[in-house]
Coordinates of C-alpha atoms in Angstrom, one line a residue:
X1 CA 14.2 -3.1 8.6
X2 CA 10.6 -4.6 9.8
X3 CA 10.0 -8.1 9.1
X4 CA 6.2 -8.9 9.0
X5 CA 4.8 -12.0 9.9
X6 CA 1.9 -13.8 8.0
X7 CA -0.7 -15.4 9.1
X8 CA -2.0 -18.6 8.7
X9 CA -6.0 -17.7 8.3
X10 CA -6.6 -16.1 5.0
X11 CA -4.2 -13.9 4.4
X12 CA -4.7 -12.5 1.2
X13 CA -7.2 -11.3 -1.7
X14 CA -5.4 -14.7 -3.5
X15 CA -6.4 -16.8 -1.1
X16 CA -10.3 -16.1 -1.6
X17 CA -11.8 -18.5 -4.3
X18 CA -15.2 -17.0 -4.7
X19 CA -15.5 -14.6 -7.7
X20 CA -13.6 -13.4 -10.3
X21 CA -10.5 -11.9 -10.4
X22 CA -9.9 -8.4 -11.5
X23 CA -7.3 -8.8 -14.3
X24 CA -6.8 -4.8 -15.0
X25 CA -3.4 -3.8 -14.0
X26 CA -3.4 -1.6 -10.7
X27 CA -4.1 1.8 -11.3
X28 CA -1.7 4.0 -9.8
X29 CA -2.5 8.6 -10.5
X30 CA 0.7 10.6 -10.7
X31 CA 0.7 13.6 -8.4
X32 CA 3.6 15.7 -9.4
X33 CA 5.2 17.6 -6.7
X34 CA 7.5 19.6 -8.5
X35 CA 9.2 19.4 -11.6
X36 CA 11.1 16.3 -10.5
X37 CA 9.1 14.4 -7.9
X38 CA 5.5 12.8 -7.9
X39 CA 3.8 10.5 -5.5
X40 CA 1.6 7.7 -6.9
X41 CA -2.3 7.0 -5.1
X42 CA -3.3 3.8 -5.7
X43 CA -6.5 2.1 -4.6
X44 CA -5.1 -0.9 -1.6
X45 CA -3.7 -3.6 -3.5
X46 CA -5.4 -7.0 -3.5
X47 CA -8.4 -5.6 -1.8
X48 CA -12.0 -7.5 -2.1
X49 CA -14.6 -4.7 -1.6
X50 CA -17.5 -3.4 -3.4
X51 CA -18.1 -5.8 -6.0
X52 CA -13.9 -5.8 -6.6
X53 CA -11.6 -8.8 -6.4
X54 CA -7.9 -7.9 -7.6
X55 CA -5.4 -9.8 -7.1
X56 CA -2.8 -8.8 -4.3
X57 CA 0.2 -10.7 -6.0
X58 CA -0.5 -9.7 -9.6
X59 CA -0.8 -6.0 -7.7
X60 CA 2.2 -6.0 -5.7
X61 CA 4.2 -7.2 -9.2
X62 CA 2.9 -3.9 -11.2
X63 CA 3.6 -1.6 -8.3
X64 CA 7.5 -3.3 -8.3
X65 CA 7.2 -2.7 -12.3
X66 CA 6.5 0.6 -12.3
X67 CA 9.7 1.0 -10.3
X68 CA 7.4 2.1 -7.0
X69 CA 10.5 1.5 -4.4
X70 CA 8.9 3.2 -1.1
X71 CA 4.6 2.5 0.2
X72 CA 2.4 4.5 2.4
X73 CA -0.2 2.4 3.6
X74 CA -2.6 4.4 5.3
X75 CA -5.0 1.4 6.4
X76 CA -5.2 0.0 9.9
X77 CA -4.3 -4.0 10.4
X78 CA -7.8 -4.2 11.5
X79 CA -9.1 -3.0 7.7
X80 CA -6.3 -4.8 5.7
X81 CA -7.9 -7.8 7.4
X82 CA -11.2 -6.8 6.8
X83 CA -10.4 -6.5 2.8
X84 CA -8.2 -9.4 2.4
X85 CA -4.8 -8.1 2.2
X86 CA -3.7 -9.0 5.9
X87 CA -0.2 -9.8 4.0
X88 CA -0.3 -6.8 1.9
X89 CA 2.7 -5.4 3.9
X90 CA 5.0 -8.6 4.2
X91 CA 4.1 -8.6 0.4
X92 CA 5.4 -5.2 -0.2
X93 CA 8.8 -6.1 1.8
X94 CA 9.5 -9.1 0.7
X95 CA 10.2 -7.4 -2.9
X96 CA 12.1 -5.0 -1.3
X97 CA 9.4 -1.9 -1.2
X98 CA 10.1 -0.2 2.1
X99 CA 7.0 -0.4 3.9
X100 CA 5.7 3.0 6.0
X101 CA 2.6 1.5 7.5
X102 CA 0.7 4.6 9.1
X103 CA -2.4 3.6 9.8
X104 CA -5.2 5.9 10.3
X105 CA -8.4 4.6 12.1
X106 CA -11.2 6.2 10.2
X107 CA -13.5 6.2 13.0
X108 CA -11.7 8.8 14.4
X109 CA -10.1 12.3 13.7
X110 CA -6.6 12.6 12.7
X111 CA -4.7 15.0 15.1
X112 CA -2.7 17.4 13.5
X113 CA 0.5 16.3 15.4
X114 CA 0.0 12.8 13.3
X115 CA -1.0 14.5 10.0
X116 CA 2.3 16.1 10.0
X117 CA 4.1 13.6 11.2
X118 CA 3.0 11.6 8.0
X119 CA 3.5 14.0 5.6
X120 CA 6.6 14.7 6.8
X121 CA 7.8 11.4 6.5
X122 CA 6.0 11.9 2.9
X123 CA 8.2 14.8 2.1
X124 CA 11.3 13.1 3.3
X125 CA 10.8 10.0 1.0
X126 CA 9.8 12.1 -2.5
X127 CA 12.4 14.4 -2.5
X128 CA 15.2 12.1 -2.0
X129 CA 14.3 10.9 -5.5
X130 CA 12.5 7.2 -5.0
X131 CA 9.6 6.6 -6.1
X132 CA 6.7 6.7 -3.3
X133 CA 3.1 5.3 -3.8
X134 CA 0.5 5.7 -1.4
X135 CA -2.5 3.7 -0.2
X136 CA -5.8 3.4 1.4
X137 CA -9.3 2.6 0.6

């Protein structure tokens, strides 16, 4: 398993002392799959953009209370640093969510090689039966 380091600048969307803090629970939409799978979409925990501040801890929490075992994070290091949640992966592991950090640079075009590779790893994790969030902004 990946252990993830933090970092000792600001590391996460608790960290931040300006502004409010979003106190809504984390959205996560259901996709069902079949009759027996589904994958949640989330919008990135703990992220500070547009006018938003949630909390990455309070996020992370609901995302382990809804039972969410396994997390696609789509989001490049250099974005989860850019919206506060440069710990949003050692957060996820350290309550025992497997992490599948795929990043994909939106400043450039996904090959098809890597778009299957993802959502083959995608498949893989839904239909052995846990349950599989994924996230990006």
């Amino acid at each position: 398993m990946v252990k993830f380091v933090v970092s000792s600048d600001v590391d996460s969307s608790d960290d931040e002392l300006d502004g409010p803090v979003e106190q809504t629970p984390l959205a996560v939409d259901w996709v069902k799959v079949d009759d027996e799978h589904r994958v949640g979409i989330s919008s990135l925990p703990g992220c500070i953009c547009s006018g938003q501040r949630r909390s990455l801890r309070c996020d992370v929490d609901r995302m382990r209370a809804l039972g969410i075992e396994e997390s696609f994070v789509l989001c490049p290091l250099g974005e989860l640093r850019a919206f506060k949640v440069r710990n949003l992966l050692w957060e996820l592991d350290e309550l025992d969510i497997n992490v599948h950090h795929t990043p994909v640079n939106p400043a450039e075009d996904l090959s098809v090689e890597a778009c299957l590779k993802i959502l083959d790893e995608l498949e893989k994790t839904v239909m052995s039966g846990k349950s599989t969030s994924i996230h990006c902004l």
